[in-house]
Tab-separated table of C-alpha atoms in Angstrom:
chain	number	residue	atom	x	y	z
Z	1405	MET	CA	-3.332	-23.830	-31.804
Z	1406	SER	CA	-1.332	-24.868	-28.890
Z	1407	VAL	CA	-2.221	-25.868	-25.523
Z	1408	ARG	CA	-0.424	-23.272	-22.997
Z	1409	ARG	CA	0.976	-25.506	-20.029
Z	1410	LEU	CA	2.553	-24.467	-16.459
Z	1411	ALA	CA	5.906	-25.026	-16.580
Z	1412	LYS	CA	7.142	-28.780	-15.369
Z	1413	GLU	CA	9.364	-27.298	-12.540
Z	1414	GLN	CA	7.502	-25.121	-9.746
Z	1415	PRO	CA	8.261	-24.214	-6.581
Z	1416	GLU	CA	7.409	-25.774	-3.576
Z	1417	SER	CA	5.455	-23.033	-2.452
Z	1418	PHE	CA	4.330	-19.237	-2.702
Z	1419	ALA	CA	3.164	-16.329	-0.232
Z	1420	PHE	CA	2.229	-12.855	-1.149
Z	1421	LYS	CA	4.429	-9.986	-0.681
Z	1422	PRO	CA	2.424	-7.396	2.183
Z	1423	GLU	CA	2.162	-4.948	-0.875
Z	1424	THR	CA	0.837	-7.647	-2.689
Z	1425	LEU	CA	-1.760	-8.412	-0.986
Z	1426	GLU	CA	-3.092	-5.393	-0.222
Z	1427	LYS	CA	-3.744	-4.194	-3.592
Z	1428	ALA	CA	-5.420	-7.802	-4.302
Z	1429	ASN	CA	-7.701	-6.703	-1.343
Z	1430	TRP	CA	-8.000	-3.650	-2.748
Z	1431	TRP	CA	-9.553	-5.211	-5.606
Z	1432	ILE	CA	-11.521	-8.163	-4.144
Z	1433	ALA	CA	-13.263	-4.715	-2.150
Z	1434	LYS	CA	-14.716	-3.929	-5.491
Z	1435	TYR	CA	-17.029	-6.698	-5.898
Z	1436	PRO	CA	-19.920	-7.913	-3.734
Z	1437	ASP	CA	-18.266	-11.120	-1.459
Z	1438	ASN	CA	-20.328	-13.379	-3.548
Z	1439	ARG	CA	-18.957	-11.980	-6.650
Z	1440	ARG	CA	-14.931	-11.850	-5.225
Z	1441	GLN	CA	-13.751	-14.275	-8.099
Z	1442	SER	CA	-14.260	-11.225	-11.070
Z	1443	ALA	CA	-10.761	-10.135	-9.156
Z	1444	VAL	CA	-9.061	-13.105	-10.842
Z	1445	ILE	CA	-7.691	-11.239	-13.590
Z	1446	PRO	CA	-6.085	-8.527	-11.482
Z	1447	ILE	CA	-4.839	-10.511	-8.616
Z	1448	LEU	CA	-3.191	-12.984	-11.463
Z	1449	TRP	CA	-1.473	-10.002	-12.539
Z	1450	LEU	CA	-0.105	-8.352	-8.988
Z	1451	VAL	CA	1.383	-12.011	-8.919
Z	1452	GLN	CA	3.084	-12.187	-11.906
Z	1453	LYS	CA	4.809	-8.444	-10.970
Z	1454	GLN	CA	5.687	-9.831	-7.579
Z	1455	GLU	CA	7.152	-13.062	-8.941
Z	1456	GLY	CA	7.912	-12.425	-12.535
Z	1457	TRP	CA	5.437	-15.828	-13.612
Z	1458	VAL	CA	2.535	-17.209	-12.474
Z	1459	SER	CA	3.425	-20.502	-10.621
Z	1460	GLU	CA	1.403	-23.604	-9.657
Z	1461	PRO	CA	1.543	-22.435	-6.081
Z	1462	ALA	CA	0.597	-19.431	-6.818
Z	1463	ILE	CA	-2.586	-20.745	-8.484
Z	1464	SER	CA	-3.594	-22.636	-5.794
Z	1465	ALA	CA	-3.293	-19.378	-3.389
Z	1466	ILE	CA	-5.223	-17.311	-5.529
Z	1467	ALA	CA	-8.007	-20.058	-5.849
Z	1468	LYS	CA	-8.653	-20.092	-2.048
Z	1469	MET	CA	-8.463	-16.365	-2.068
Z	1470	LEU	CA	-10.818	-16.349	-3.846
Z	1471	GLY	CA	-12.974	-19.214	-3.339
Z	1472	MET	CA	-12.931	-20.845	-6.612
Z	1473	ALA	CA	-11.853	-23.996	-7.773
Z	1474	GLN	CA	-8.114	-24.054	-8.842
Z	1475	ILE	CA	-9.180	-25.073	-12.305
Z	1476	ARG	CA	-10.761	-21.892	-12.773
Z	1477	VAL	CA	-7.840	-20.338	-12.220
Z	1478	TYR	CA	-5.823	-21.886	-14.091
Z	1479	GLU	CA	-8.091	-21.594	-17.081
Z	1480	VAL	CA	-7.976	-17.645	-16.679
Z	1481	ALA	CA	-4.122	-17.655	-16.595
Z	1482	THR	CA	-4.198	-20.474	-19.452
Z	1483	PHE	CA	-5.975	-18.208	-21.465
Z	1484	TYR	CA	-4.629	-15.135	-21.523
Z	1485	THR	CA	-1.050	-14.644	-23.175
Z	1486	MET	CA	-0.282	-12.072	-20.961
Z	1487	PHE	CA	0.385	-14.526	-18.079
Z	1488	MET	CA	3.866	-16.014	-18.282
Z	1489	LEU	CA	3.645	-19.717	-17.040
Z	1490	GLU	CA	7.655	-20.318	-16.862
Z	1491	PRO	CA	10.189	-18.128	-15.555
Z	1492	VAL	CA	11.123	-15.218	-17.851
Z	1493	GLY	CA	13.954	-13.400	-17.876
Z	1494	SER	CA	15.084	-11.492	-14.746
Z	1495	SER	CA	16.380	-8.237	-16.637
Z	1496	ALA	CA	14.116	-7.892	-19.379
Z	1497	LEU	CA	10.819	-9.974	-20.941
Z	1498	ILE	CA	11.172	-8.638	-24.909
Z	1499	GLN	CA	8.300	-9.170	-26.858
Z	1500	VAL	CA	8.509	-8.416	-30.696
Z	1501	CYS	CA	5.915	-7.839	-32.861
Z	1502	GLY	CA	5.816	-9.996	-35.670
Z	1503	THR	CA	2.382	-8.226	-37.726
Z	1504	THR	CA	2.286	-6.880	-41.078
Z	1505	PRO	CA	3.449	-3.435	-40.188
Z	1506	CYS	CA	6.446	-4.047	-38.110
Z	1507	MET	CA	7.655	-6.670	-40.654
Z	1508	LEU	CA	7.421	-4.626	-43.385
Z	1509	ARG	CA	9.685	-2.364	-41.643
Z	1510	GLY	CA	12.359	-5.325	-40.469
Z	1511	SER	CA	10.881	-6.852	-37.401
Z	1512	ASP	CA	12.398	-9.971	-38.705
Z	1513	LYS	CA	15.816	-8.319	-38.318
Z	1514	LEU	CA	15.366	-7.332	-34.798
Z	1515	MET	CA	14.161	-11.196	-33.885
Z	1516	GLU	CA	17.534	-12.700	-35.471
Z	1517	VAL	CA	19.458	-10.052	-33.387
Z	1518	CYS	CA	17.016	-11.442	-30.223
Z	1519	LYS	CA	18.212	-15.482	-31.301
Z	1520	SER	CA	22.060	-14.175	-31.732
Z	1521	LYS	CA	22.201	-12.460	-28.402
Z	1522	ILE	CA	19.564	-14.175	-26.245
Z	1523	GLY	CA	18.828	-17.237	-27.926
Z	1524	THR	CA	16.084	-19.311	-28.864
Z	1525	LYS	CA	12.597	-17.647	-28.287
Z	1526	ASP	CA	10.173	-18.438	-25.405
Z	1527	LYS	CA	13.159	-19.924	-23.852
Z	1528	LEU	CA	14.852	-18.473	-20.487
Z	1529	SER	CA	18.418	-17.445	-21.701
Z	1530	ALA	CA	21.647	-19.504	-20.604
Z	1531	ASP	CA	21.917	-16.540	-17.658
Z	1532	GLY	CA	18.783	-16.099	-16.685
Z	1533	LYS	CA	18.614	-12.732	-17.572
Z	1534	PHE	CA	16.435	-12.616	-20.666
Z	1535	THR	CA	13.375	-14.112	-22.225
Z	1536	TRP	CA	12.283	-13.055	-26.171
Z	1537	GLN	CA	9.214	-14.134	-27.742
Z	1538	GLU	CA	7.413	-12.667	-31.257
Z	1539	VAL	CA	3.918	-11.380	-30.612
Z	1540	GLU	CA	0.853	-10.372	-32.629
Z	1541	CYS	CA	-0.125	-6.475	-33.150
Z	1542	LEU	CA	0.695	-4.406	-30.117
Z	1543	GLY	CA	-1.130	-1.314	-31.520
Z	1544	ALA	CA	2.150	0.462	-32.153
Z	1545	CYS	CA	2.124	0.431	-36.027
Z	1546	THR	CA	3.042	3.848	-36.627
Z	1547	ASN	CA	6.096	3.185	-35.049
Z	1548	ALA	CA	7.064	-0.124	-36.644
Z	1549	PRO	CA	9.013	-1.926	-35.970
Z	1550	MET	CA	8.621	-2.140	-32.360
Z	1551	ALA	CA	8.598	-4.628	-29.162
Z	1552	GLN	CA	7.417	-4.300	-25.838
Z	1553	ILE	CA	10.339	-4.901	-23.165
Z	1554	ASN	CA	8.907	-5.361	-19.298
Z	1555	ASP	CA	6.154	-2.982	-19.266
Z	1556	TYR	CA	7.034	-0.044	-21.714
Z	1557	PHE	CA	6.918	-0.189	-25.690
Z	1558	TYR	CA	10.218	0.641	-27.593
Z	1559	GLU	CA	9.303	2.022	-30.608
Z	1560	ASP	CA	11.443	2.801	-34.122
Z	1561	LEU	CA	14.085	0.353	-33.743
Z	1562	THR	CA	16.843	-1.084	-35.918
Z	1563	PRO	CA	18.840	-4.101	-35.112
Z	1564	GLU	CA	21.747	-1.922	-34.103
Z	1565	ASN	CA	19.831	0.039	-31.423
Z	1566	LEU	CA	17.596	-3.299	-30.034
Z	1567	ALA	CA	21.435	-4.541	-29.591
Z	1568	GLN	CA	22.341	-1.855	-27.672
Z	1569	ILE	CA	19.108	-1.717	-25.750
Z	1570	ILE	CA	19.933	-5.737	-24.843
Z	1571	ASP	CA	23.660	-4.675	-23.567
Z	1572	ASP	CA	22.035	-1.921	-21.490
Z	1573	PHE	CA	19.655	-4.539	-19.767
Z	1574	ALA	CA	22.446	-7.226	-18.975
Z	1575	ALA	CA	24.508	-4.086	-17.544
Z	1576	GLY	CA	21.846	-3.335	-15.520
Z	1577	LYS	CA	20.929	-0.319	-16.798
Z	1578	SER	CA	17.444	0.916	-17.833
Z	1579	PRO	CA	17.145	2.157	-21.451
Z	1580	LYS	CA	14.379	4.745	-22.264
Z	1581	ALA	CA	11.573	3.748	-24.333
Z	1582	GLY	CA	9.491	4.938	-26.792
Z	1583	PRO	CA	10.501	6.187	-30.191
Z	1584	TYR	CA	14.523	5.676	-31.072
Z	1585	ASN	CA	14.462	7.751	-34.186
Z	1586	GLY	CA	14.198	11.062	-32.592
Z	1587	ARG	CA	10.660	11.737	-33.259
Z	1588	HIS	CA	8.435	12.550	-30.283
Z	1589	THR	CA	5.646	9.789	-29.785
Z	1590	SER	CA	4.134	9.448	-32.919
Z	1591	GLU	CA	4.303	12.418	-34.837
Z	1592	PRO	CA	6.246	12.730	-37.552
Z	1593	ILE	CA	9.931	12.938	-37.530
Z	1594	GLY	CA	10.667	16.568	-36.636
Z	1595	GLY	CA	7.572	17.346	-35.128
Z	1596	ALA	CA	4.077	17.819	-35.768
Z	1597	THR	CA	2.534	19.609	-38.801
Z	1598	THR	CA	-0.810	19.571	-37.944
Z	1599	LEU	CA	-3.275	20.445	-35.054
Z	1600	LEU	CA	-0.957	22.910	-34.156
Z	1601	ASP	CA	-3.105	25.140	-31.774
Z	1602	PRO	CA	-3.174	23.949	-28.066
Z	1603	LYS	CA	-6.726	24.959	-27.642
Z	1604	LEU	CA	-7.393	22.293	-30.019
Z	1605	TYR	CA	-6.387	19.579	-27.284
Z	1606	ASP	CA	-5.862	21.143	-23.691
Z	1607	GLY	CA	-9.437	21.503	-23.115
Z	1608	SER	CA	-9.437	25.321	-23.056
Z	1609	ALA	CA	-11.520	25.679	-25.902
Z	1610	THR	CA	-14.702	23.668	-24.544
Z	1611	LYS	CA	-18.071	25.036	-23.517
Z	1612	PRO	CA	-20.181	24.193	-21.111
Z	1613	ILE	CA	-23.267	21.936	-21.810
Z	1614	LYS	CA	-26.320	21.155	-20.195
Z	1615	ILE	CA	-26.834	17.109	-19.925
Z	1616	PRO	CA	-29.986	16.334	-20.213
Z	1617	ASN	CA	-31.740	15.201	-17.377
Z	1618	ALA	CA	-28.978	15.513	-15.294
Z	1619	PRO	CA	-30.049	16.507	-11.532
Z	1620	VAL	CA	-29.702	20.477	-10.802
Z	1621	PRO	CA	-26.848	20.686	-8.120
Z	1622	GLU	CA	-27.862	22.127	-4.817
Z	1623	ALA	CA	-27.511	25.684	-3.925
Z	1624	ASN	CA	-25.106	26.262	-0.814
Z	1625	VAL	CA	-26.435	26.994	2.044
């Protein structure tokens, strides 16, 4: 297993934007003051959403904010693969699932498209717009092959429509997320064939239940 390290080249400094700082303080307030370190994961995520990646100066700032050793923040950032430790594409971070269901449905062809249009995996493209990675199961096996692009799932992909998605991102567009074969979510193509009664899932068929030992609501005065 390779060790994940911070990028060799680092920015000189890091500063929280006001909206990021506000959200970070909201997370910190969820915990007792002597347990504020528990907010380290959501704050790392907020920093990544602000900057696109997690830098060494950002790790230092988070450590100072939470009153914890810098190495402890570094340990968290390097343990979870969702944290990017070097700059990624400004337009799109493309994470292609390569686990068995997607592999059997042609994820290798999707990776060939990424390599052809973007370059080497795990490396920033020459124009700075793209990074692509091969990742493990993202939990959308029914819609294989698929990829997570930035924050959204793009499913039922073919080499042709993935190439178009990449071109759209390069042109500054926002390609729609979800299935690309016409289906709705993970329903069969052509629509659902079972569980067709809305009462089964809209809550209208539920009945009130009495929870054991639940306090009796006080009557309105």
